[in-house]
PDB file of C-alpha atoms in Angstrom:
ATOM      1  CA  MET A   1      65.712 204.235 181.162  1.00 43.00           C
ATOM      2  CA  ARG A   2      69.256 205.154 180.185  1.00 47.00           C
ATOM      3  CA  SER A   3      68.365 204.875 176.491  1.00 48.00           C
ATOM      4  CA  VAL A   4      65.465 207.299 176.966  1.00 46.00           C
ATOM      5  CA  HIS A   5      67.781 209.760 178.736  1.00 46.00           C
ATOM      6  CA  THR A   6      70.367 209.637 175.940  1.00 47.00           C
ATOM      7  CA  CYS A   7      67.492 209.890 173.481  1.00 46.00           C
ATOM      8  CA  TYR A   8      66.431 213.222 174.935  1.00 48.00           C
ATOM      9  CA  LEU A   9      70.040 214.393 174.866  1.00 48.00           C
ATOM     10  CA  HIS A  10      70.337 213.251 171.250  1.00 46.00           C
ATOM     11  CA  LEU A  11      67.116 214.995 170.215  1.00 47.00           C
ATOM     12  CA  GLY A  12      67.585 218.196 172.197  1.00 43.00           C
ATOM     13  CA  LEU A  13      71.291 218.912 171.989  1.00 44.00           C
ATOM     14  CA  CYS A  14      72.308 216.734 169.012  1.00 44.00           C
ATOM     15  CA  ILE A  15      74.947 215.069 171.185  1.00 44.00           C
ATOM     16  CA  PRO A  16      75.631 211.423 170.376  1.00 48.00           C
ATOM     17  CA  PRO A  17      75.262 208.986 173.270  1.00 49.00           C
ATOM     18  CA  PRO A  18      78.369 208.383 175.384  1.00 53.00           C
ATOM     19  CA  TYR A  19      78.543 204.840 174.013  1.00 47.00           C
ATOM     20  CA  HIS A  20      80.250 205.065 170.643  1.00 49.00           C
ATOM     21  CA  SER A  21      79.160 201.695 169.261  1.00 53.00           C
ATOM     22  CA  LEU A  22      77.300 201.987 165.958  1.00 57.00           C
ATOM     23  CA  TYR A  23      74.734 199.409 167.063  1.00 55.00           C
ATOM     24  CA  TYR A  24      73.685 201.396 170.114  1.00 55.00           C
ATOM     25  CA  LEU A  25      73.691 204.638 168.131  1.00 56.00           C
ATOM     26  CA  SER A  26      71.427 203.205 165.410  1.00 63.00           C
ATOM     27  CA  THR A  27      68.988 201.545 167.831  1.00 64.00           C
ATOM     28  CA  GLY A  28      68.947 204.675 170.002  1.00 65.00           C
ATOM     29  CA  THR A  29      68.184 206.890 167.023  1.00 68.00           C
ATOM     30  CA  TYR A  30      65.484 204.487 165.828  1.00 71.00           C
ATOM     31  CA  PHE A  31      63.943 204.470 169.316  1.00 74.00           C
ATOM     32  CA  CYS A  32      64.040 208.281 169.368  1.00 71.00           C
ATOM     33  CA  PHE A  33      62.347 208.418 165.988  1.00 77.00           C
ATOM     34  CA  LEU A  34      59.559 206.092 167.169  1.00 78.00           C
ATOM     35  CA  LEU A  35      59.137 208.094 170.375  1.00 79.00           C
ATOM     36  CA  PHE A  36      58.994 211.325 168.353  1.00 83.00           C
ATOM     37  CA  LEU A  37      56.319 209.878 166.051  1.00 82.00           C
ATOM     38  CA  VAL A  38      54.238 208.695 169.008  1.00 86.00           C
ATOM     39  CA  VAL A  39      54.414 212.145 170.630  1.00 85.00           C
ATOM     40  CA  ILE A  40      53.364 213.864 167.378  1.00 84.00           C
ATOM     41  CA  LEU A  41      50.494 211.394 166.954  1.00 85.00           C
ATOM     42  CA  LEU A  42      49.324 211.980 170.524  1.00 84.00           C
ATOM     43  CA  ILE A  43      49.409 215.763 170.062  1.00 82.00           C
ATOM     44  CA  PHE A  44      47.571 215.484 166.732  1.00 84.00           C
ATOM     45  CA  VAL A  45      44.876 213.187 168.151  1.00 82.00           C
ATOM     46  CA  SER A  46      44.393 215.306 171.272  1.00 80.00           C
ATOM     47  CA  GLU A  47      44.039 218.457 169.169  1.00 79.00           C
ATOM     48  CA  LYS A  48      41.419 216.753 166.992  1.00 79.00           C
ATOM     49  CA  LEU A  49      39.545 215.615 170.103  1.00 76.00           C
ATOM     50  CA  ILE A  50      39.673 219.102 171.636  1.00 74.00           C
ATOM     51  CA  ILE A  51      38.457 220.698 168.387  1.00 74.00           C
ATOM     52  CA  SER A  52      35.577 218.220 168.062  1.00 75.00           C
ATOM     53  CA  CYS A  53      34.646 218.777 171.722  1.00 69.00           C
ATOM     54  CA  ILE A  54      34.594 222.545 171.179  1.00 71.00           C
ATOM     55  CA  ILE A  55      32.409 222.095 168.081  1.00 73.00           C
ATOM     56  CA  ILE A  56      30.010 219.874 170.049  1.00 72.00           C
ATOM     57  CA  ILE A  57      29.864 222.430 172.890  1.00 73.00           C
ATOM     58  CA  ILE A  58      29.201 225.293 170.453  1.00 71.00           C
ATOM     59  CA  VAL A  59      26.504 223.336 168.608  1.00 65.00           C
TER      60      VAL A  59
END
């Protein structure tokens, strides 16, 4: 949970995590990147589903 919290801080405010070890920084950034990709994919898929639903309703 703490890694997710620092992830949001890292993404939003560009502040490195309080732990200054390179290992934690790299894994945290990698985790953030994966989380970011998943969120973008979810938004993309949901938009496609909404658009197809609207098309079906119109037709």
